[in-house]
XYZ file of C-alpha atoms in Angstrom:
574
model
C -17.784 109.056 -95.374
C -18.613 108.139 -91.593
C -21.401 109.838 -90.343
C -23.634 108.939 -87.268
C -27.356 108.243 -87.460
C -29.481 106.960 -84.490
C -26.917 106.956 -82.467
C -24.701 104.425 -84.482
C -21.635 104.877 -86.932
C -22.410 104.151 -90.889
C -20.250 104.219 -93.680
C -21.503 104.694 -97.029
C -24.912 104.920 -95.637
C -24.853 101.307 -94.006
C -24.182 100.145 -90.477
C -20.422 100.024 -89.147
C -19.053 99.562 -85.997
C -15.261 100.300 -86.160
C -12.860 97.888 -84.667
C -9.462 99.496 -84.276
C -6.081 98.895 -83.161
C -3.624 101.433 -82.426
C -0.426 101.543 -83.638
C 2.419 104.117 -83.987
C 4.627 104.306 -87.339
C 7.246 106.712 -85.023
C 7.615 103.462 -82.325
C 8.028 101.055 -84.748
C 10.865 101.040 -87.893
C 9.166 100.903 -91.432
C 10.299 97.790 -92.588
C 7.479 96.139 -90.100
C 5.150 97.939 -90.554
C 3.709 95.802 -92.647
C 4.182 92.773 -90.565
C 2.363 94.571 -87.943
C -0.737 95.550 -89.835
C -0.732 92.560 -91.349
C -1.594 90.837 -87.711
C -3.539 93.454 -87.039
C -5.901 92.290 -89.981
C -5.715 88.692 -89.037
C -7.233 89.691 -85.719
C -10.655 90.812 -87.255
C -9.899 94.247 -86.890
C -10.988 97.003 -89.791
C -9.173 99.896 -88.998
C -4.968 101.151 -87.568
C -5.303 104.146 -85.364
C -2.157 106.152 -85.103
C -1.014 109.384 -82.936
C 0.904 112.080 -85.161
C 3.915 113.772 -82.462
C 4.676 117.426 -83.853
C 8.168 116.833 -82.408
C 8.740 113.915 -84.531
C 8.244 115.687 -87.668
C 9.177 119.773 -86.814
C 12.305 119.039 -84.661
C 13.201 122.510 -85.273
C 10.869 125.236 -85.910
C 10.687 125.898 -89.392
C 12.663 121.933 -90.422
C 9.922 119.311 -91.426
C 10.622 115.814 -91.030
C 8.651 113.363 -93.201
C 10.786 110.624 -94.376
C 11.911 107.192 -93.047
C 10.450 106.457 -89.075
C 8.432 110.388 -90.078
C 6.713 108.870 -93.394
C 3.260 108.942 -92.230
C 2.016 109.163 -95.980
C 3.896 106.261 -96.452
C 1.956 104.258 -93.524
C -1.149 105.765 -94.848
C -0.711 104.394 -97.773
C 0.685 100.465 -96.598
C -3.024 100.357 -94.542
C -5.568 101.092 -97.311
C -3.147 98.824 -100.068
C -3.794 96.207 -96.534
C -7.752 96.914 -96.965
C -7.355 98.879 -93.505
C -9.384 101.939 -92.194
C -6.959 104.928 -90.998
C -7.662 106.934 -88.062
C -5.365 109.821 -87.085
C -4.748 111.880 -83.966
C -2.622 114.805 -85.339
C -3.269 116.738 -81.709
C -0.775 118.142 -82.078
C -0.448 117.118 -78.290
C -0.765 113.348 -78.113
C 0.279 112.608 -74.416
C 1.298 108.697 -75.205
C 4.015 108.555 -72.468
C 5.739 110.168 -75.567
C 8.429 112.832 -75.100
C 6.582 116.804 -73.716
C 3.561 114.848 -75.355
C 4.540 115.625 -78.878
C 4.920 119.038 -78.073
C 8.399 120.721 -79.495
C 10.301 122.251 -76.564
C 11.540 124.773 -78.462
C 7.863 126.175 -77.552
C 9.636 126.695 -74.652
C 12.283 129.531 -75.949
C 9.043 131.756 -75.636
C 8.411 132.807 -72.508
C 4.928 134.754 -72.869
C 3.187 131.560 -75.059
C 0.490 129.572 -73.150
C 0.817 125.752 -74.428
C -2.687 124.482 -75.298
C -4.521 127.311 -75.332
C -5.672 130.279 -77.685
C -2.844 132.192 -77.050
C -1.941 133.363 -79.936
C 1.601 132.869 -79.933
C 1.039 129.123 -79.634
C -1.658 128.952 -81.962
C 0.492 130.779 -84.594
C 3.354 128.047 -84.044
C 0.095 125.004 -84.583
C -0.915 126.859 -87.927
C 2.426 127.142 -89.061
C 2.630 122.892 -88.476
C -0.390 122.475 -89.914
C 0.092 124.257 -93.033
C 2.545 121.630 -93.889
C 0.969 118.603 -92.313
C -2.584 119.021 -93.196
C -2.853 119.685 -96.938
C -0.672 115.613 -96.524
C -4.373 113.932 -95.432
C -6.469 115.048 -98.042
C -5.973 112.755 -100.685
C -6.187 109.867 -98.226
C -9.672 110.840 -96.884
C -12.113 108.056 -97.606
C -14.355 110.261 -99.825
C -11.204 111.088 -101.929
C -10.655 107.257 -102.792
C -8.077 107.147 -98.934
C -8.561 104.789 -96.036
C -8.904 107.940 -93.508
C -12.428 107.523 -92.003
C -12.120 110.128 -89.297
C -9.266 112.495 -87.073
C -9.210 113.542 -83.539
C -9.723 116.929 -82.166
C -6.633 117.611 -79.820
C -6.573 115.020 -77.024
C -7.650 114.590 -73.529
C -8.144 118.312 -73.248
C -10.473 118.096 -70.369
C -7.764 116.775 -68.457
C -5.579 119.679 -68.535
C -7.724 123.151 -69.001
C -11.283 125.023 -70.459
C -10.465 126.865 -73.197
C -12.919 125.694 -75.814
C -11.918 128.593 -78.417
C -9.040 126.330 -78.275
C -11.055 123.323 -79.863
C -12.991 125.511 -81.864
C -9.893 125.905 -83.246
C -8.779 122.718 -84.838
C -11.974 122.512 -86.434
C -11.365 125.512 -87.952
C -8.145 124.347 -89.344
C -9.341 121.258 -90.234
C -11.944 123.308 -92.628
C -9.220 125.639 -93.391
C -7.360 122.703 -95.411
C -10.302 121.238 -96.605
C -10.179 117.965 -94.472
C -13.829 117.369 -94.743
C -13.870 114.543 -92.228
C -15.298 112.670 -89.311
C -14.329 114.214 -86.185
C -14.255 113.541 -82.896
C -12.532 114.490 -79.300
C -11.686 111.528 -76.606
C -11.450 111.695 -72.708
C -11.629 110.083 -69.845
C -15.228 110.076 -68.554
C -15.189 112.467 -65.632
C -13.068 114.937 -68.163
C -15.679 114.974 -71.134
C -17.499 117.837 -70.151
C -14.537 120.224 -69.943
C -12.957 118.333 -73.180
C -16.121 118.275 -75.444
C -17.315 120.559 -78.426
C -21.008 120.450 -78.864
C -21.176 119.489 -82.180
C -18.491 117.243 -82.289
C -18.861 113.515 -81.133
C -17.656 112.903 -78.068
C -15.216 109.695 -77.404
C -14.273 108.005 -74.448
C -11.075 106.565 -72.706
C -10.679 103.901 -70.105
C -9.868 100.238 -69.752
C -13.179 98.515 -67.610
C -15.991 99.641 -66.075
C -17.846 99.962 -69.513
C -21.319 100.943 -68.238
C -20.715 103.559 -65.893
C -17.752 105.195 -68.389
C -20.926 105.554 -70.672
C -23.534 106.792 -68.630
C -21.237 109.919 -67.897
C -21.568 110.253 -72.055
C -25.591 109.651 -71.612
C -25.972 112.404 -68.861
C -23.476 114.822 -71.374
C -24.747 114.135 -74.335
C -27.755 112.191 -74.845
C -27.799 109.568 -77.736
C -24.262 109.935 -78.683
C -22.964 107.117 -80.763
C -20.627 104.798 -78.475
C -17.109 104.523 -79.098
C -14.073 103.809 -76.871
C -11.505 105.289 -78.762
C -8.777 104.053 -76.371
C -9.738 101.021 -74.799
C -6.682 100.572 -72.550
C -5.181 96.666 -72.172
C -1.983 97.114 -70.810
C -0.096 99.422 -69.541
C 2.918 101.671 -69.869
C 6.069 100.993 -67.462
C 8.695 103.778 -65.573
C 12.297 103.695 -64.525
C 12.209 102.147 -60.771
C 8.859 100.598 -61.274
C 7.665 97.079 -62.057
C 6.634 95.721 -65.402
C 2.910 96.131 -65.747
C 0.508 92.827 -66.772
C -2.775 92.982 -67.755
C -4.351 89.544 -68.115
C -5.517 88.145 -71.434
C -8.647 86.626 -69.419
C -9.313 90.026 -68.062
C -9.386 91.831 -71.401
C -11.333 89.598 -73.303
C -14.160 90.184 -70.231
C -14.158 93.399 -70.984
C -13.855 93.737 -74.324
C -17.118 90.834 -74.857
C -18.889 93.507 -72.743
C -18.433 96.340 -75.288
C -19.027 93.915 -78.053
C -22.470 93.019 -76.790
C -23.399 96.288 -76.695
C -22.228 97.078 -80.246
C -19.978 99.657 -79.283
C -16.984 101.105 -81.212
C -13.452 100.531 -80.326
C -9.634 101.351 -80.086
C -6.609 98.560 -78.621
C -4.568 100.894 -76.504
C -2.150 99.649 -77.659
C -2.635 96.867 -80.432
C 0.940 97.043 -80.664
C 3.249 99.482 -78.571
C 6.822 99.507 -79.736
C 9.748 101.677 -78.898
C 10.713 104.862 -77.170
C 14.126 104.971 -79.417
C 16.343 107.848 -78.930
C 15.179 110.272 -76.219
C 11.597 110.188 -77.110
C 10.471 108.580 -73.821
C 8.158 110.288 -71.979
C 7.340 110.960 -67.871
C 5.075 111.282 -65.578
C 5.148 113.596 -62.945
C 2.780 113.605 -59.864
C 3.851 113.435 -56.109
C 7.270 112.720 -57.717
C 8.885 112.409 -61.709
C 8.926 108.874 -63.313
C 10.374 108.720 -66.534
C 9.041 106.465 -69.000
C 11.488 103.439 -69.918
C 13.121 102.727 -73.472
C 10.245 99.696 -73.992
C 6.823 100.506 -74.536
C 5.351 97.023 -75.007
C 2.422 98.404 -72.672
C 1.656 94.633 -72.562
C -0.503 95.223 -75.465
C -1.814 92.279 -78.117
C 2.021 91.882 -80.158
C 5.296 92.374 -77.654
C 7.348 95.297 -78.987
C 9.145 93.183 -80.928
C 6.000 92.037 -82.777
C 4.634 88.518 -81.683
C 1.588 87.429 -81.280
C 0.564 86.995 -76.965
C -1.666 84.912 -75.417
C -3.910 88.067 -74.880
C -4.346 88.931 -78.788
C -5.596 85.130 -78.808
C -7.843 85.404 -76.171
C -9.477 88.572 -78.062
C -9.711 87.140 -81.418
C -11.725 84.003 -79.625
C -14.220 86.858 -78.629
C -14.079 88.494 -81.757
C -15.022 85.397 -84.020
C -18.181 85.055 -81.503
C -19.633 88.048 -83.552
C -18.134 88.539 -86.602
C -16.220 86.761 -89.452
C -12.557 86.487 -88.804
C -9.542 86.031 -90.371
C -7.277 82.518 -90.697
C -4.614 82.835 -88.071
C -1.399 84.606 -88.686
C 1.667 82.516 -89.446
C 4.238 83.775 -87.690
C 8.069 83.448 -88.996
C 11.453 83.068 -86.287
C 11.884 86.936 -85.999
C 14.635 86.890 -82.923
C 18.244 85.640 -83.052
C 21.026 85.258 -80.582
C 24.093 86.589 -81.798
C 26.104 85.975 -78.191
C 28.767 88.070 -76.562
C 30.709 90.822 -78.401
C 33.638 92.680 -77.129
C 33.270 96.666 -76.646
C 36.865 96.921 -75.504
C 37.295 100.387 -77.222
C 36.208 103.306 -74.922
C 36.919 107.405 -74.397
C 35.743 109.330 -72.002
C 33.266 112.134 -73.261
C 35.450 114.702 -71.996
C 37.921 113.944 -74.122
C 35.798 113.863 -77.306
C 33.639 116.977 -75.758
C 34.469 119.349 -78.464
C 33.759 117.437 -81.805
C 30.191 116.135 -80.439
C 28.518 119.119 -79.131
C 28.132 122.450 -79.633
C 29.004 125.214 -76.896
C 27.123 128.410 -75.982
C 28.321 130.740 -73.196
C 26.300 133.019 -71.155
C 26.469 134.922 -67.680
C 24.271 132.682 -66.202
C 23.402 128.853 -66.336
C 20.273 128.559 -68.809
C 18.000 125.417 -69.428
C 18.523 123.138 -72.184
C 15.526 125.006 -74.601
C 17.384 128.346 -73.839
C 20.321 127.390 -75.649
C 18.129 125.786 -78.235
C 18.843 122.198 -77.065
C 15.877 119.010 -77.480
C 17.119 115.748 -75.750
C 20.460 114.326 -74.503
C 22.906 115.885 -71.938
C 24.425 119.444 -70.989
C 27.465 119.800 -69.689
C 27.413 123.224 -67.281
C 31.250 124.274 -66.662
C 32.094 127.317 -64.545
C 35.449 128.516 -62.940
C 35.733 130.236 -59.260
C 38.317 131.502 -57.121
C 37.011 130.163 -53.863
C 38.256 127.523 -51.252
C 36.945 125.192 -48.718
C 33.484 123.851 -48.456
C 30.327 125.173 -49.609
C 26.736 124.542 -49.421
C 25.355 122.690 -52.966
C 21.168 123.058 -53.515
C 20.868 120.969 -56.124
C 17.172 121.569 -56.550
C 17.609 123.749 -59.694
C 19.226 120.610 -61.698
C 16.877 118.930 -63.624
C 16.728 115.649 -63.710
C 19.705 114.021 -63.057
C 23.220 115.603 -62.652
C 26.427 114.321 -62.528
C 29.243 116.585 -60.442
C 32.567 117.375 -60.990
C 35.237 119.495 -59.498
C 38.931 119.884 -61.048
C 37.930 116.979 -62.997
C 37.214 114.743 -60.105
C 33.487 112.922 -59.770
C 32.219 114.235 -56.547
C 28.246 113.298 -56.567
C 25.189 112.440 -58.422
C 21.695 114.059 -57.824
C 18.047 113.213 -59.142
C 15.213 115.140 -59.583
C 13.501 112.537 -56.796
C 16.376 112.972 -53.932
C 14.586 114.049 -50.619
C 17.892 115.801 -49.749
C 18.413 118.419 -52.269
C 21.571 120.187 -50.422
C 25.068 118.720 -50.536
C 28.241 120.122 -49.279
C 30.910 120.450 -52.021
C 34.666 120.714 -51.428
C 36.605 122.890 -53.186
C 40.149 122.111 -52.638
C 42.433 125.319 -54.746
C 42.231 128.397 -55.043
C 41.510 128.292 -58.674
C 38.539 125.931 -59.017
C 36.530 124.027 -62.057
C 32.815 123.320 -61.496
C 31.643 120.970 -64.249
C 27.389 119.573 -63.829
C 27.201 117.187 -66.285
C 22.620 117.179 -66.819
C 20.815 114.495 -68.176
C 17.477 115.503 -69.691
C 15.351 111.709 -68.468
C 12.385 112.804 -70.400
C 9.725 115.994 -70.563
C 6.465 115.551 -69.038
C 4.144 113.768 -71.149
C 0.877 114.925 -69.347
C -0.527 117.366 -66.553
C 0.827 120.133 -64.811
C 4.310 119.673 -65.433
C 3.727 119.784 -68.983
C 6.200 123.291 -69.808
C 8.591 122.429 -67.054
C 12.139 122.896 -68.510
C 15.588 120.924 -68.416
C 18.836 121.182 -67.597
C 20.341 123.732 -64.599
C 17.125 125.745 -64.547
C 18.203 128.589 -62.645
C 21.560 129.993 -61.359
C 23.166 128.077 -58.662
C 23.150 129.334 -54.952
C 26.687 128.110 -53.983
C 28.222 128.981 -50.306
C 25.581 131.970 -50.326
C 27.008 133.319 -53.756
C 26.155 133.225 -57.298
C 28.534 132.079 -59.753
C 28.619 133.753 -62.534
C 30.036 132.715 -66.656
C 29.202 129.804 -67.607
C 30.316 127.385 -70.626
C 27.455 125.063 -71.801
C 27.966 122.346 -74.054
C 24.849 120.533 -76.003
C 25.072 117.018 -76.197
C 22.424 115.597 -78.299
C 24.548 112.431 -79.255
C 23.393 112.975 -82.977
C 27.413 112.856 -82.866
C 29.252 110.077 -82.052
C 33.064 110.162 -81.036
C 35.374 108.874 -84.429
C 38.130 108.490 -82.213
C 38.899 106.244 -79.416
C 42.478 106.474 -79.320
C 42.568 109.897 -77.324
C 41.429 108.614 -73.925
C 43.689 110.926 -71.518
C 41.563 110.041 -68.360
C 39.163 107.374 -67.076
C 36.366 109.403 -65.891
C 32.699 108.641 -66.404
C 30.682 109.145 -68.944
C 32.574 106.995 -71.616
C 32.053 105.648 -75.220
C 33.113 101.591 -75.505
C 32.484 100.245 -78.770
C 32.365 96.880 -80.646
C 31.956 95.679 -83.787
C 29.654 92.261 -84.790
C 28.347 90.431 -87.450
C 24.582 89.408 -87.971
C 21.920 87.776 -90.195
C 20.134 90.809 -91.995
C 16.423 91.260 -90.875
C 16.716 89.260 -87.785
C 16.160 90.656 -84.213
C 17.835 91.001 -81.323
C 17.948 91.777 -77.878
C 21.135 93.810 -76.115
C 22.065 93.031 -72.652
C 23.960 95.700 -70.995
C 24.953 93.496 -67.450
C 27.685 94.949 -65.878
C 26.904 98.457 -67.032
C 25.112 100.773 -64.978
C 23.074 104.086 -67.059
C 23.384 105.298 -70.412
C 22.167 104.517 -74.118
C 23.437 101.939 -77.094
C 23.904 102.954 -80.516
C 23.388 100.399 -83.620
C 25.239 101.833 -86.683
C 24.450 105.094 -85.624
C 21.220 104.707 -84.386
C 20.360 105.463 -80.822
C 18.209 102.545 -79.462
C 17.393 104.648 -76.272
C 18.237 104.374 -72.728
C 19.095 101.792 -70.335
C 19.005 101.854 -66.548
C 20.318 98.616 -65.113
C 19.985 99.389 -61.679
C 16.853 100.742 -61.634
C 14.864 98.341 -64.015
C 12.254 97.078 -64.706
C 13.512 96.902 -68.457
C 17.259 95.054 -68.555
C 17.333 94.325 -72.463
C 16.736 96.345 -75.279
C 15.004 96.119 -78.722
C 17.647 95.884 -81.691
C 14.718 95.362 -84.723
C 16.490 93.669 -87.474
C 16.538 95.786 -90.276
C 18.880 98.283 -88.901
C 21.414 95.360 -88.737
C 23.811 94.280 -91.517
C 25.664 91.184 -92.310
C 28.944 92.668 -91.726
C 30.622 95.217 -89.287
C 27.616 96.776 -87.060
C 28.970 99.232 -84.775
C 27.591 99.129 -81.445
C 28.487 102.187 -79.159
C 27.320 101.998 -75.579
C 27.325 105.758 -73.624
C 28.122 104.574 -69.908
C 27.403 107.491 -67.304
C 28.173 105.915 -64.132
C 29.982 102.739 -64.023
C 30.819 99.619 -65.502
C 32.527 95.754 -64.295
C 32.615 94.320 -67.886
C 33.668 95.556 -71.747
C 31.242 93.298 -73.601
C 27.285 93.145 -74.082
C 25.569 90.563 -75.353
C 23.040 89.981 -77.860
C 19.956 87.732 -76.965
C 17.023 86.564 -78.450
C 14.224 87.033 -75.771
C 13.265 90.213 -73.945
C 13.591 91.006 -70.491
C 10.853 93.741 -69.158
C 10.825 93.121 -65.345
């Protein structure tokens, strides 16, 4: 197994300096997987590093998820047949500008538990995970005849508290199930020292400034072994932002820095993928940006797999020290299909009641509350009151869509300055309806718990409001009928039906549309933002197409000037 000696990694007792790549099996569909390690191999690399997101595979607490996108056996398994290393980060919080960091919001129905700590409320929710995901790795350790050299102990922990009974206690799990193992925790280098066990190696996280990074390990931890276990080369990219680019020429500096000093390391990413569905992530500092749809993170192969200019520039470095591979032949992977029609539409009020499920309460409550994950909640409440009234909209979270008697009176964000509106209420007899859009949990810091939806009670014209109708909208539903529309308000449903070539790509351009999320045969690609950018296409991967009859359903929020999309064969990230 991997063990560390004179402050150097060996493997079965000889020398070994791990060169990694990471690469997520939940961003990327299983049918390239292979294609993906593959180039990962051709680089020179010897090892796939992968996160493991406890929302990806417990959903629901109690409901395990370990098939298709979820089979992380399965990936396991695809690198060692590849003559890959495995390296996995079960957490189980992995940050990764991935939805509450892998974290299950229904954590959040529990209003005494402390996430990431030794409360023991959440650490009875981890054991009950890891009692079905642990006892998984041990036949895939290396010393059981596996490709699984060594697994992380939670992640970046010094960048978010101090409880080190907290570590302590993944190592006791990891004992627990018998995962006799290399271990290891990562941080940035001024968090180490809150996010280090003593006994455990310490690993570090940053993207240049290679010597003074590892003289913060020195003073910590004298003679550690050197490894960078995320050695960031891109970046990721959020709704209103630009598209981030990190120079080839720039990398390859960097990275011939840490070769010459022998030093162990991780592409963050080697290859990024997808944020499909609602699994997008945000940031939230000074204000909240959501994570978009893509996350190519300008890494060495484009989310939709090729080869850049920057993986080039690396493997040129690489071969300057070791052996490497013959260059990968890459295959036409991208089609353009052209324009199809998605003349069909409904409102989502009109379909309301066969795609969601409705809970009614005295009160507003957030999304986890009524035991909703991701998508939208519609908030409906009826009030004898006229004129205008005062609307704080600060309790809507994060983006809210207004109604009253059916009418479209506003929209509010989560980043509006102004949170208070004044709403007219023309009857006497008057129907609120706040249509909430979940954009993403927190993926990291101290907005980590923060719920969604219409967090609190509104304070309308200086009075509560009280019954409430919530419907869940998760979109795991889509509308069957499209013959029903009875009124032309926003959000809507247009679909379209195409033909394609079977295992080909594509890209879908939503121009003319405004906000929502496309659906391939079922399958929710993820989100879209026209008017906000930087992303304006998104990734259709090829094997979720057939050569007849895809359905394509597009969810439009706002607005739209056209009923067609069309299908391209080139990305567009800024």
């Amino acid at each position: 197994m991997l063990t560390v000696k004179d402050e150097s990694f060996y493997l079965e007792d000889k020398p070994f300096q791990i060169l990694s790549g990471g690469m997520h099996y939940f961003r990327t569909v299983p049918e390239h997987w292979e294609d993906r390690l593959l180039k990962l191999k051709a680089l020179g690399l010897n090892t796939v590093e992968t996160y493991i997101p406890w929302n990806f595979h417990e959903p629901k607490k109690g409901e395990f998820h370990f098939s298709g996108m979820a089979d992380i056996e399965r990936f396991i398994e695809l690198a060692h047949k590849l003559g890959l290393y495995v390296i996995l980060r079960p957490a189980p919080y992995i940050c990764a500008e991935w939805e509450m960091g892998g974290l299950p919001s229904w954590l959040l129905k529990d209003k005494e538990l402390v996430m990431r700590s030794s409360h023991p409320n959440f650490l009875g929710h981890v054991e009950d995970y890891f009692a079905e995901l642990l006892p998984k790795f041990k036949r895939h350790l290396y010393q059981n005849g596996g490709p699984v050299i060594a697994m992380q102990i939670e992640n970046e922990y010094g960048a978010y508290g101090n409880d080190l009974a907290y570590l302590d206690f993944y190592r006791e799990q990891y004992e627990k199930h018998e995962l006799d193992t290399f271990l290891f925790t990562s941080d940035g280098p001024n968090f180490i020292g809150q996010g280090s066990l003593p006994e455990v190696t310490t690993t570090l996280n940053f993207g240049s400034r290679v010597d003074e990074a590892f003289d913060a390990l020195e003073e910590l931890k004298p003679g550690s072994p050197k490894m960078v276990a995320e050695f960031w080369i891109g970046w990721f990219d959020y709704w209103t932002g630009e598209h981030t680019v990190r120079s080839g020429d720039d990398v390859a500096a960097v990275f011939k820095e840490i070769m010459e000093k022998n030093i162990s390391v991780n592409f963050y990413m080697f290859h990024g993928g997808t944020n499909f569905g609602f699994m997008n992530g945000a940031n939230h500092y000074d204000i909240y940006y959501p994570t978009i749809t893509s996350y190519d993170y300008d890494s060495l192969l484009t989310e939709g797999g090729a080869i850049t200019e920057k993986y080039k520039a690396v493997k040129k470095v690489l071969s300057e020290y070791t052996e490497v591979p013959a260059d990968f032949e890459e295959a036409v992977s991208a089609k353009e299909y052209g324009t199809v029609a998605v003349a069909e539409s409904v409102s989502l009020f009109d379909v309301l009641d066969g795609i969601s499920g409705k809970v009614e309460h005295i009160t507003p409550l957030s999304m986890e509350d009524i035991g909703q994950a991701y998508g939208y909640t519609l908030y409906r409440t009826t009030f004898k009151r006229q004129g205008e009234l005062k609307f704080n909209s600060d309790a809507i979270r994060d983006r809210g869509y207004i109604y009253v008697n059916g009418r479209y009176i506003t929209t509010t964000y989560i980043n509006d300055t102004d949170k208070v509106a004044t709403l007219d209420f023309p009857e006497k007899v008057n129907t609120l309806e706040i249509l909430v859009e979940n954009m993403g949990r927190a993926n990291y810091g101290e907005h980590l718990t923060d719920p969604k939806g219409l967090i609190k009670n509104l304070w309308l014209g200086e009075q509560y409001f009280f019954h409430w109708e919530m419907f869940k909208v998760e979109l795991d539903r889509l509308p069957a009928d499209y013959q029903t529309s009875q009124q032309e308000r926003f959000p809507k449903f247009f679909r379209g039906s195409f033909d394609a070539e079977e295992g080909l790509d594509t890209y879908v351009d939503t121009e003319g549309f405004t906000k929502g999320n496309v659906f391939i045969n079922g399958f929710n690609l993820g989100r879209y933002w026209n008017t906000a950018g930087p992303q304006q296409r998104l990734y259709l991967p090829g094997p979720l197409l057939k050569k007849e009859n895809n359905e394509i359903v597009v969810l439009e929020l706002e607005n739209t000037t056209t009923d067609q999309i069309q299908l391209l064969a080139q990305p567009k990230l800024g």
